[in-house]
PDB file of C-alpha atoms in Angstrom:
ATOM      1  CA  MET A   7     -26.671  45.978 -40.393  1.00  0.00           C
ATOM      2  CA  ASP A   8     -27.639  44.486 -43.800  1.00  0.00           C
ATOM      3  CA  ARG A   9     -26.649  41.089 -45.079  1.00  0.00           C
ATOM      4  CA  ARG A  10     -23.911  42.400 -47.396  1.00  0.00           C
ATOM      5  CA  GLU A  11     -22.305  44.652 -44.491  1.00  0.00           C
ATOM      6  CA  THR A  12     -22.417  41.343 -42.160  1.00  0.00           C
ATOM      7  CA  SER A  13     -20.722  39.389 -44.928  1.00  0.00           C
ATOM      8  CA  ASP A  14     -18.006  41.968 -45.363  1.00  0.00           C
ATOM      9  CA  ILE A  15     -17.169  41.875 -41.674  1.00  0.00           C
ATOM     10  CA  PHE A  16     -17.193  38.172 -41.590  1.00  0.00           C
ATOM     11  CA  ARG A  17     -14.814  37.949 -44.591  1.00  0.00           C
ATOM     12  CA  ALA A  18     -12.261  40.344 -42.944  1.00  0.00           C
ATOM     13  CA  ARG A  19     -12.379  38.490 -39.878  1.00  0.00           C
ATOM     14  CA  LEU A  20     -12.106  35.028 -41.281  1.00  0.00           C
ATOM     15  CA  GLY A  21      -9.136  36.301 -43.227  1.00  0.00           C
ATOM     16  CA  GLU A  22      -7.569  37.626 -39.917  1.00  0.00           C
ATOM     17  CA  LEU A  23      -8.024  34.317 -38.224  1.00  0.00           C
ATOM     18  CA  GLN A  24      -6.409  32.432 -41.225  1.00  0.00           C
ATOM     19  CA  ARG A  25      -3.427  34.506 -41.141  1.00  0.00           C
ATOM     20  CA  GLN A  26      -2.989  34.376 -37.412  1.00  0.00           C
ATOM     21  CA  SER A  27      -3.382  30.611 -37.430  1.00  0.00           C
ATOM     22  CA  GLY A  28      -0.119  30.241 -39.894  1.00  0.00           C
ATOM     23  CA  LEU A  29      -2.106  27.566 -41.866  1.00  0.00           C
ATOM     24  CA  ARG A  30      -2.235  27.216 -45.698  1.00  0.00           C
ATOM     25  CA  GLN A  31      -5.864  27.560 -47.049  1.00  0.00           C
ATOM     26  CA  SER A  32      -6.115  23.744 -47.391  1.00  0.00           C
ATOM     27  CA  ALA A  33      -5.118  22.909 -43.693  1.00  0.00           C
ATOM     28  CA  PHE A  34      -7.315  25.841 -42.327  1.00  0.00           C
ATOM     29  CA  ALA A  35     -10.279  24.584 -44.372  1.00  0.00           C
ATOM     30  CA  ALA A  36      -9.898  20.959 -43.136  1.00  0.00           C
ATOM     31  CA  GLU A  37      -9.955  22.262 -39.492  1.00  0.00           C
ATOM     32  CA  LEU A  38     -13.435  23.734 -40.287  1.00  0.00           C
ATOM     33  CA  GLY A  39     -14.664  20.486 -42.199  1.00  0.00           C
ATOM     34  CA  ILE A  40     -14.872  22.409 -45.605  1.00  0.00           C
ATOM     35  CA  ASP A  41     -12.850  22.068 -48.611  1.00  0.00           C
ATOM     36  CA  ARG A  42     -10.453  24.764 -49.835  1.00  0.00           C
ATOM     37  CA  SER A  43     -12.826  25.909 -52.854  1.00  0.00           C
ATOM     38  CA  ALA A  44     -15.560  26.682 -50.006  1.00  0.00           C
ATOM     39  CA  LEU A  45     -13.161  28.567 -48.111  1.00  0.00           C
ATOM     40  CA  SER A  46     -11.790  30.636 -51.032  1.00  0.00           C
ATOM     41  CA  GLN A  47     -15.487  31.564 -51.825  1.00  0.00           C
ATOM     42  CA  LEU A  48     -15.980  32.731 -48.231  1.00  0.00           C
ATOM     43  CA  LEU A  49     -12.543  34.623 -48.176  1.00  0.00           C
ATOM     44  CA  GLY A  50     -12.804  36.283 -51.652  1.00  0.00           C
ATOM     45  CA  GLY A  51     -16.174  35.571 -53.158  1.00  0.00           C
ATOM     46  CA  ALA A  52     -18.494  38.596 -54.352  1.00  0.00           C
ATOM     47  CA  GLY A  53     -21.752  39.188 -52.873  1.00  0.00           C
ATOM     48  CA  ALA A  54     -23.447  38.696 -49.482  1.00  0.00           C
ATOM     49  CA  ARG A  55     -21.867  35.123 -48.726  1.00  0.00           C
ATOM     50  CA  LEU A  56     -21.969  33.951 -45.199  1.00  0.00           C
ATOM     51  CA  PRO A  57     -20.907  30.360 -44.073  1.00  0.00           C
ATOM     52  CA  ARG A  58     -23.325  27.655 -42.827  1.00  0.00           C
ATOM     53  CA  ALA A  59     -24.213  27.497 -39.261  1.00  0.00           C
ATOM     54  CA  ASP A  60     -22.017  24.212 -38.631  1.00  0.00           C
ATOM     55  CA  THR A  61     -19.141  26.016 -40.150  1.00  0.00           C
ATOM     56  CA  LEU A  62     -19.555  28.998 -38.274  1.00  0.00           C
ATOM     57  CA  VAL A  63     -19.643  27.097 -34.933  1.00  0.00           C
ATOM     58  CA  ALA A  64     -16.871  25.156 -35.895  1.00  0.00           C
ATOM     59  CA  LEU A  65     -14.699  28.345 -36.584  1.00  0.00           C
ATOM     60  CA  ALA A  66     -15.876  29.915 -33.113  1.00  0.00           C
ATOM     61  CA  ARG A  67     -14.866  26.719 -31.270  1.00  0.00           C
ATOM     62  CA  THR A  68     -11.688  26.099 -33.241  1.00  0.00           C
ATOM     63  CA  HIS A  69     -10.294  29.572 -32.834  1.00  0.00           C
ATOM     64  CA  GLN A  70     -11.813  30.443 -29.284  1.00  0.00           C
ATOM     65  CA  VAL A  71     -13.711  33.635 -30.524  1.00  0.00           C
ATOM     66  CA  SER A  72     -17.453  34.396 -30.186  1.00  0.00           C
ATOM     67  CA  VAL A  73     -19.812  34.036 -32.997  1.00  0.00           C
ATOM     68  CA  ASP A  74     -20.985  37.589 -32.370  1.00  0.00           C
ATOM     69  CA  TRP A  75     -17.561  38.905 -33.226  1.00  0.00           C
ATOM     70  CA  LEU A  76     -17.507  36.932 -36.272  1.00  0.00           C
ATOM     71  CA  LEU A  77     -20.653  38.597 -37.651  1.00  0.00           C
ATOM     72  CA  GLY A  78     -19.760  41.936 -36.392  1.00  0.00           C
ATOM     73  CA  LEU A  79     -22.562  42.035 -33.870  1.00  0.00           C
ATOM     74  CA  SER A  80     -19.883  42.482 -31.082  1.00  0.00           C
ATOM     75  CA  GLU A  81     -16.325  44.081 -30.872  1.00  0.00           C
ATOM     76  CA  ASP A  82     -15.745  41.509 -28.119  1.00  0.00           C
ATOM     77  CA  ARG A  83     -13.485  39.055 -29.716  1.00  0.00           C
ATOM     78  CA  GLY A  84     -13.531  36.872 -26.368  1.00  0.00           C
ATOM     79  CA  VAL A  85     -14.833  33.685 -25.853  1.00  0.00           C
ATOM     80  CA  THR A  86     -18.510  33.046 -25.907  1.00  0.00           C
ATOM     81  CA  SER A  87     -20.633  32.593 -22.841  1.00  0.00           C
ATOM     82  CA  GLU A  88     -20.700  28.871 -23.252  1.00  0.00           C
ATOM     83  CA  THR A  89     -16.671  28.747 -23.283  1.00  0.00           C
ATOM     84  CA  ARG A  90     -16.508  31.203 -20.237  1.00  0.00           C
ATOM     85  CA  ASP A  91     -18.298  28.489 -18.405  1.00  0.00           C
ATOM     86  CA  MET A  92     -15.303  26.409 -18.870  1.00  0.00           C
ATOM     87  CA  LEU A  93     -13.590  28.140 -16.375  1.00  0.00           C
ATOM     88  CA  GLU A  94     -15.128  28.073 -12.875  1.00  0.00           C
ATOM     89  CA  ILE A  95     -14.143  28.673  -9.195  1.00  0.00           C
ATOM     90  CA  ALA A  96     -15.515  26.235  -6.689  1.00  0.00           C
ATOM     91  CA  GLY A  97     -14.972  26.697  -2.985  1.00  0.00           C
ATOM     92  CA  GLY A  98     -14.183  23.930  -0.320  1.00  0.00           C
ATOM     93  CA  ALA A  99     -16.839  22.613   2.028  1.00  0.00           C
ATOM     94  CA  ASP A 100     -17.234  22.219   5.781  1.00  0.00           C
ATOM     95  CA  SER A 101     -18.841  18.954   5.700  1.00  0.00           C
ATOM     96  CA  LEU A 102     -18.469  15.767   3.684  1.00  0.00           C
ATOM     97  CA  ASP A 103     -21.780  15.683   1.885  1.00  0.00           C
ATOM     98  CA  ARG A 104     -21.256  19.297   0.528  1.00  0.00           C
ATOM     99  CA  SER A 105     -17.597  18.559  -0.499  1.00  0.00           C
ATOM    100  CA  PRO A 106     -17.097  19.300  -4.346  1.00  0.00           C
ATOM    101  CA  LEU A 107     -14.309  16.647  -4.244  1.00  0.00           C
ATOM    102  CA  VAL A 108     -16.672  13.889  -3.532  1.00  0.00           C
ATOM    103  CA  LYS A 109     -19.046  14.981  -6.333  1.00  0.00           C
ATOM    104  CA  TRP A 110     -16.045  15.152  -8.707  1.00  0.00           C
ATOM    105  CA  HIS A 111     -14.691  11.470  -7.692  1.00  0.00           C
ATOM    106  CA  GLU A 112     -18.173  10.095  -8.101  1.00  0.00           C
ATOM    107  CA  GLU A 113     -18.725  11.419 -11.560  1.00  0.00           C
ATOM    108  CA  ALA A 114     -15.199  10.248 -12.603  1.00  0.00           C
ATOM    109  CA  ARG A 115     -15.669   6.676 -11.135  1.00  0.00           C
ATOM    110  CA  GLY A 116     -14.392   4.012 -13.637  1.00  0.00           C
ATOM    111  CA  THR A 117     -11.909   6.476 -15.216  1.00  0.00           C
ATOM    112  CA  LYS A 118      -8.472   7.437 -14.558  1.00  0.00           C
ATOM    113  CA  ILE A 119      -7.789  10.045 -11.820  1.00  0.00           C
ATOM    114  CA  ARG A 120      -4.347  11.843 -12.083  1.00  0.00           C
ATOM    115  CA  TYR A 121      -3.418  13.957  -9.001  1.00  0.00           C
ATOM    116  CA  VAL A 122      -0.493  16.291  -8.078  1.00  0.00           C
ATOM    117  CA  PRO A 123      -0.568  16.985  -4.242  1.00  0.00           C
ATOM    118  CA  ALA A 124       0.211  20.453  -2.684  1.00  0.00           C
ATOM    119  CA  GLY A 125       2.107  18.399   0.094  1.00  0.00           C
ATOM    120  CA  LEU A 126       1.581  14.751   1.304  1.00  0.00           C
ATOM    121  CA  PRO A 127      -1.203  12.890  -0.966  1.00  0.00           C
ATOM    122  CA  ASP A 128      -4.306  13.261   1.271  1.00  0.00           C
ATOM    123  CA  LEU A 129      -5.349   9.833   1.230  1.00  0.00           C
ATOM    124  CA  LEU A 130      -1.946   8.720   2.499  1.00  0.00           C
ATOM    125  CA  ARG A 131      -1.984  11.058   5.650  1.00  0.00           C
ATOM    126  CA  ASP A 132      -2.724   9.803   9.098  1.00  0.00           C
ATOM    127  CA  GLY A 133      -5.042  11.807  11.428  1.00  0.00           C
ATOM    128  CA  PRO A 134      -2.166  13.906  13.223  1.00  0.00           C
ATOM    129  CA  ILE A 135      -0.347  14.871   9.902  1.00  0.00           C
ATOM    130  CA  ALA A 136      -3.728  15.843   8.189  1.00  0.00           C
ATOM    131  CA  GLN A 137      -4.723  18.158  11.513  1.00  0.00           C
ATOM    132  CA  TYR A 138      -1.071  19.756  11.204  1.00  0.00           C
ATOM    133  CA  GLU A 139      -1.195  20.583   7.611  1.00  0.00           C
ATOM    134  CA  HIS A 140      -4.785  22.059   7.774  1.00  0.00           C
ATOM    135  CA  ARG A 141      -4.183  23.840  10.987  1.00  0.00           C
ATOM    136  CA  ALA A 142      -4.445  27.391   9.195  1.00  0.00           C
ATOM    137  CA  THR A 143      -7.365  26.579   7.129  1.00  0.00           C
ATOM    138  CA  VAL A 144     -11.292  26.664   7.900  1.00  0.00           C
ATOM    139  CA  VAL A 145     -11.800  22.771   7.282  1.00  0.00           C
ATOM    140  CA  GLN A 146     -12.332  21.407  10.641  1.00  0.00           C
ATOM    141  CA  GLU A 147     -10.447  18.338  11.993  1.00  0.00           C
ATOM    142  CA  ALA A 148     -13.624  16.018  11.883  1.00  0.00           C
ATOM    143  CA  THR A 149     -14.554  16.911   8.290  1.00  0.00           C
ATOM    144  CA  GLN A 150     -10.891  16.492   7.237  1.00  0.00           C
ATOM    145  CA  GLU A 151     -10.702  13.180   8.650  1.00  0.00           C
ATOM    146  CA  LEU A 152     -13.949  12.130   6.870  1.00  0.00           C
ATOM    147  CA  GLN A 153     -12.743  13.431   3.542  1.00  0.00           C
ATOM    148  CA  ASP A 154      -9.544  11.771   3.886  1.00  0.00           C
ATOM    149  CA  GLY A 155     -11.353   8.472   4.703  1.00  0.00           C
ATOM    150  CA  TYR A 156     -13.538   9.003   1.791  1.00  0.00           C
ATOM    151  CA  ARG A 157     -10.415   9.331  -0.428  1.00  0.00           C
ATOM    152  CA  ARG A 158      -9.070   6.065   0.911  1.00  0.00           C
ATOM    153  CA  ASP A 159     -12.356   3.954   0.674  1.00  0.00           C
ATOM    154  CA  TYR A 160     -12.322   5.359  -3.018  1.00  0.00           C
ATOM    155  CA  ALA A 161      -8.929   4.082  -3.768  1.00  0.00           C
ATOM    156  CA  ARG A 162     -10.053   0.550  -2.386  1.00  0.00           C
ATOM    157  CA  LEU A 163     -12.714   0.140  -4.926  1.00  0.00           C
ATOM    158  CA  PRO A 164     -11.939  -2.515  -7.506  1.00  0.00           C
ATOM    159  CA  GLU A 165     -12.530  -0.100 -10.361  1.00  0.00           C
ATOM    160  CA  THR A 166     -10.028   2.748  -9.350  1.00  0.00           C
ATOM    161  CA  ASP A 167      -7.516   3.602 -11.437  1.00  0.00           C
ATOM    162  CA  MET A 168      -5.467   6.523  -9.755  1.00  0.00           C
ATOM    163  CA  GLU A 169      -2.059   7.855 -10.295  1.00  0.00           C
ATOM    164  CA  VAL A 170      -0.065  10.324  -8.315  1.00  0.00           C
ATOM    165  CA  ALA A 171       3.050  12.261  -9.002  1.00  0.00           C
ATOM    166  CA  MET A 172       4.983  14.476  -6.679  1.00  0.00           C
ATOM    167  CA  PRO A 173       8.519  15.647  -6.086  1.00  0.00           C
ATOM    168  CA  LEU A 174      10.687  13.019  -4.161  1.00  0.00           C
ATOM    169  CA  GLN A 175      12.357  15.959  -2.272  1.00  0.00           C
ATOM    170  CA  THR A 176       8.830  16.517  -0.589  1.00  0.00           C
ATOM    171  CA  LEU A 177       8.915  13.200   1.149  1.00  0.00           C
ATOM    172  CA  GLN A 178      12.713  13.421   1.832  1.00  0.00           C
ATOM    173  CA  SER A 179      11.900  17.088   3.564  1.00  0.00           C
ATOM    174  CA  PHE A 180       9.062  15.519   5.496  1.00  0.00           C
ATOM    175  CA  ALA A 181      11.207  12.658   6.913  1.00  0.00           C
ATOM    176  CA  ALA A 182      13.900  14.986   7.786  1.00  0.00           C
ATOM    177  CA  GLY A 183      11.452  17.561   9.525  1.00  0.00           C
ATOM    178  CA  HIS A 184      12.489  20.496   7.351  1.00  0.00           C
ATOM    179  CA  GLY A 185      10.431  23.349   6.104  1.00  0.00           C
ATOM    180  CA  ILE A 186       6.644  23.294   7.021  1.00  0.00           C
ATOM    181  CA  TRP A 187       7.162  20.085   8.882  1.00  0.00           C
ATOM    182  CA  SER A 188       9.780  21.516  11.290  1.00  0.00           C
ATOM    183  CA  GLY A 189       7.249  21.613  14.142  1.00  0.00           C
ATOM    184  CA  LEU A 190       6.537  17.938  13.791  1.00  0.00           C
ATOM    185  CA  ALA A 191       8.144  15.446  16.333  1.00  0.00           C
ATOM    186  CA  ARG A 192      10.336  12.602  15.014  1.00  0.00           C
ATOM    187  CA  ASP A 193       7.861   9.923  16.392  1.00  0.00           C
ATOM    188  CA  GLN A 194       5.031  11.542  14.459  1.00  0.00           C
ATOM    189  CA  ARG A 195       6.830  11.689  11.247  1.00  0.00           C
ATOM    190  CA  GLN A 196       7.941   8.162  11.758  1.00  0.00           C
ATOM    191  CA  GLY A 197       4.365   7.091  12.439  1.00  0.00           C
ATOM    192  CA  GLN A 198       3.231   8.988   8.994  1.00  0.00           C
ATOM    193  CA  LEU A 199       5.830   7.097   6.883  1.00  0.00           C
ATOM    194  CA  ASP A 200       4.966   3.872   8.417  1.00  0.00           C
ATOM    195  CA  HIS A 201       1.289   4.396   7.669  1.00  0.00           C
ATOM    196  CA  MET A 202       1.990   5.794   4.196  1.00  0.00           C
ATOM    197  CA  GLU A 203       4.082   2.625   3.419  1.00  0.00           C
ATOM    198  CA  GLN A 204       1.220   0.229   4.562  1.00  0.00           C
ATOM    199  CA  LEU A 205      -1.232   1.992   2.321  1.00  0.00           C
ATOM    200  CA  LEU A 206       1.073   2.082  -0.639  1.00  0.00           C
ATOM    201  CA  ARG A 207       1.510  -1.567  -0.641  1.00  0.00           C
ATOM    202  CA  GLU A 208      -2.404  -2.328   0.376  1.00  0.00           C
ATOM    203  CA  LEU A 209      -3.732   0.064  -2.607  1.00  0.00           C
ATOM    204  CA  TYR A 210      -1.328  -0.780  -5.227  1.00  0.00           C
ATOM    205  CA  PRO A 211      -1.737  -1.185  -8.269  1.00  0.00           C
ATOM    206  CA  GLY A 212      -5.113   0.615  -8.337  1.00  0.00           C
ATOM    207  CA  PHE A 213      -3.246   3.408  -6.590  1.00  0.00           C
ATOM    208  CA  ARG A 214       0.143   4.208  -8.118  1.00  0.00           C
ATOM    209  CA  LEU A 215       2.557   6.938  -6.640  1.00  0.00           C
ATOM    210  CA  TYR A 216       5.434   8.198  -8.774  1.00  0.00           C
ATOM    211  CA  LEU A 217       8.270  10.525  -7.646  1.00  0.00           C
ATOM    212  CA  PHE A 218      10.033  13.086  -9.914  1.00  0.00           C
ATOM    213  CA  ASP A 219      12.851  15.121  -9.207  1.00  0.00           C
ATOM    214  CA  GLY A 220      11.547  18.439  -8.017  1.00  0.00           C
ATOM    215  CA  SER A 221      14.896  20.183  -9.098  1.00  0.00           C
ATOM    216  CA  ALA A 222      14.347  19.165 -12.537  1.00  0.00           C
ATOM    217  CA  ARG A 223      10.358  19.355 -13.011  1.00  0.00           C
ATOM    218  CA  PHE A 224       7.729  21.538 -11.536  1.00  0.00           C
ATOM    219  CA  SER A 225       4.229  21.415 -11.129  1.00  0.00           C
ATOM    220  CA  MET A 226       1.430  23.316  -9.327  1.00  0.00           C
ATOM    221  CA  PRO A 227      -1.258  20.971  -7.337  1.00  0.00           C
ATOM    222  CA  TYR A 228      -4.041  19.768  -9.512  1.00  0.00           C
ATOM    223  CA  THR A 229      -6.284  16.815 -10.095  1.00  0.00           C
ATOM    224  CA  ILE A 230      -7.803  15.570 -13.278  1.00  0.00           C
ATOM    225  CA  PHE A 231     -10.910  13.718 -13.069  1.00  0.00           C
ATOM    226  CA  GLY A 232     -10.973  11.500 -16.087  1.00  0.00           C
ATOM    227  CA  TYR A 233     -11.479  13.930 -19.315  1.00  0.00           C
ATOM    228  CA  GLN A 234     -14.293  15.762 -17.435  1.00  0.00           C
ATOM    229  CA  ARG A 235     -12.444  18.537 -15.464  1.00  0.00           C
ATOM    230  CA  VAL A 236      -9.108  19.845 -14.075  1.00  0.00           C
ATOM    231  CA  ALA A 237      -9.215  20.984 -10.538  1.00  0.00           C
ATOM    232  CA  ILE A 238      -6.427  23.381  -9.667  1.00  0.00           C
ATOM    233  CA  TYR A 239      -5.971  23.766  -5.758  1.00  0.00           C
ATOM    234  CA  ALA A 240      -5.397  27.312  -4.989  1.00  0.00           C
ATOM    235  CA  GLY A 241      -5.818  26.931  -1.271  1.00  0.00           C
ATOM    236  CA  GLU A 242      -9.454  26.598   0.165  1.00  0.00           C
ATOM    237  CA  ILE A 243     -10.743  27.199  -3.541  1.00  0.00           C
ATOM    238  CA  TYR A 244     -10.465  25.292  -6.749  1.00  0.00           C
ATOM    239  CA  LEU A 245      -9.890  26.676 -10.181  1.00  0.00           C
ATOM    240  CA  LEU A 246     -11.872  24.473 -12.601  1.00  0.00           C
ATOM    241  CA  LEU A 247     -10.949  23.699 -16.167  1.00  0.00           C
ATOM    242  CA  ASN A 248     -13.636  22.139 -18.357  1.00  0.00           C
ATOM    243  CA  ALA A 249     -12.565  22.745 -21.852  1.00  0.00           C
ATOM    244  CA  THR A 250     -11.588  19.295 -23.563  1.00  0.00           C
ATOM    245  CA  HIS A 251      -8.371  20.600 -25.249  1.00  0.00           C
ATOM    246  CA  THR A 252      -7.400  22.172 -22.037  1.00  0.00           C
ATOM    247  CA  ILE A 253      -7.901  18.741 -20.218  1.00  0.00           C
ATOM    248  CA  THR A 254      -5.947  16.968 -22.782  1.00  0.00           C
ATOM    249  CA  THR A 255      -2.977  19.341 -22.605  1.00  0.00           C
ATOM    250  CA  MET A 256      -2.954  18.856 -18.761  1.00  0.00           C
ATOM    251  CA  VAL A 257      -3.005  15.090 -19.083  1.00  0.00           C
ATOM    252  CA  GLY A 258      -0.052  15.270 -21.469  1.00  0.00           C
ATOM    253  CA  HIS A 259       1.707  17.373 -18.513  1.00  0.00           C
ATOM    254  CA  PHE A 260       0.805  14.663 -15.950  1.00  0.00           C
ATOM    255  CA  ASP A 261       2.094  11.850 -17.971  1.00  0.00           C
ATOM    256  CA  ASN A 262       5.369  13.622 -18.643  1.00  0.00           C
ATOM    257  CA  LEU A 263       5.660  13.950 -15.001  1.00  0.00           C
ATOM    258  CA  VAL A 264       5.224  10.133 -14.846  1.00  0.00           C
ATOM    259  CA  ARG A 265       7.742   9.511 -17.579  1.00  0.00           C
ATOM    260  CA  ALA A 266      10.165  11.492 -15.853  1.00  0.00           C
ATOM    261  CA  ALA A 267       9.798   9.734 -12.502  1.00  0.00           C
ATOM    262  CA  GLU A 268      13.099   8.867 -10.405  1.00  0.00           C
ATOM    263  CA  VAL A 269      11.077   6.463  -8.269  1.00  0.00           C
ATOM    264  CA  HIS A 270       8.219   4.297  -9.861  1.00  0.00           C
ATOM    265  CA  ALA A 271       4.961   3.082  -8.374  1.00  0.00           C
ATOM    266  CA  HIS A 272       6.294  -0.627  -7.765  1.00  0.00           C
ATOM    267  CA  GLU A 273       9.363   0.838  -5.769  1.00  0.00           C
ATOM    268  CA  VAL A 274       7.872   3.604  -3.683  1.00  0.00           C
ATOM    269  CA  ALA A 275       6.819   1.700  -0.828  1.00  0.00           C
ATOM    270  CA  ASP A 276      10.374   0.544  -0.391  1.00  0.00           C
ATOM    271  CA  PHE A 277      11.694   4.129  -0.828  1.00  0.00           C
ATOM    272  CA  VAL A 278       9.323   5.196   2.022  1.00  0.00           C
ATOM    273  CA  SER A 279      10.260   2.543   4.110  1.00  0.00           C
ATOM    274  CA  ASN A 280      13.999   3.473   3.838  1.00  0.00           C
ATOM    275  CA  LEU A 281      13.012   7.231   4.697  1.00  0.00           C
ATOM    276  CA  ALA A 282      11.426   5.890   7.723  1.00  0.00           C
ATOM    277  CA  ARG A 283      14.727   3.996   8.690  1.00  0.00           C
TER     278      ARG A 283
END
């Protein structure tokens, strides 16, 4: 294509994005860091006019389209290869030194970690309960104990800032031996609750557990490591979200769970103690 044809395609696709955004030209231009008159020239100007490189990149990033699509070099409107890398899949590990969770925790050290567990929080489990919960996975018992121990040691660091949000019904079901915990003896559940209460008192306030009403709120299990990544647990694998705007959205989701908590962090040890009795 010559420059004029490229310009015509760009103008049409720029107009399409502006219409789909629902924004007035002034607001759309502000998103791109240009003034309204510059946008008007790009949308309706005569001749083979193309934007500056920084404007082109801002347009692609803001509206999640590829630069090649904007310039007519591809009919694939999809995200660029750089943006595709913001979605990854990571497997678990068969040893502590190969665990991606260890790497992600180390990279997030000194920042807040937000965590919604799939069951009981990993670092609050005792050995028998961890073994029971992971009996159907490929993780070996010794490896699981090392990983849970690592999480507890991490939570004890003075710079740790970790928040956990989970349904209060999960703890109630565990205490009663319902659902997936029906195979646990009463003394095993009692021992786990005593262990959990002790750790909650020891680790507070660096580690804070909030309980929300699971009949009013829902969340899949995930961990947010600072503002670096979100790891969504899918069972032996993790779906990683690395885009900044996605991480920010997930932080908002988690903070809403905390705001909706029925049992707050300073109350949760007593709540667990009452369940144990």
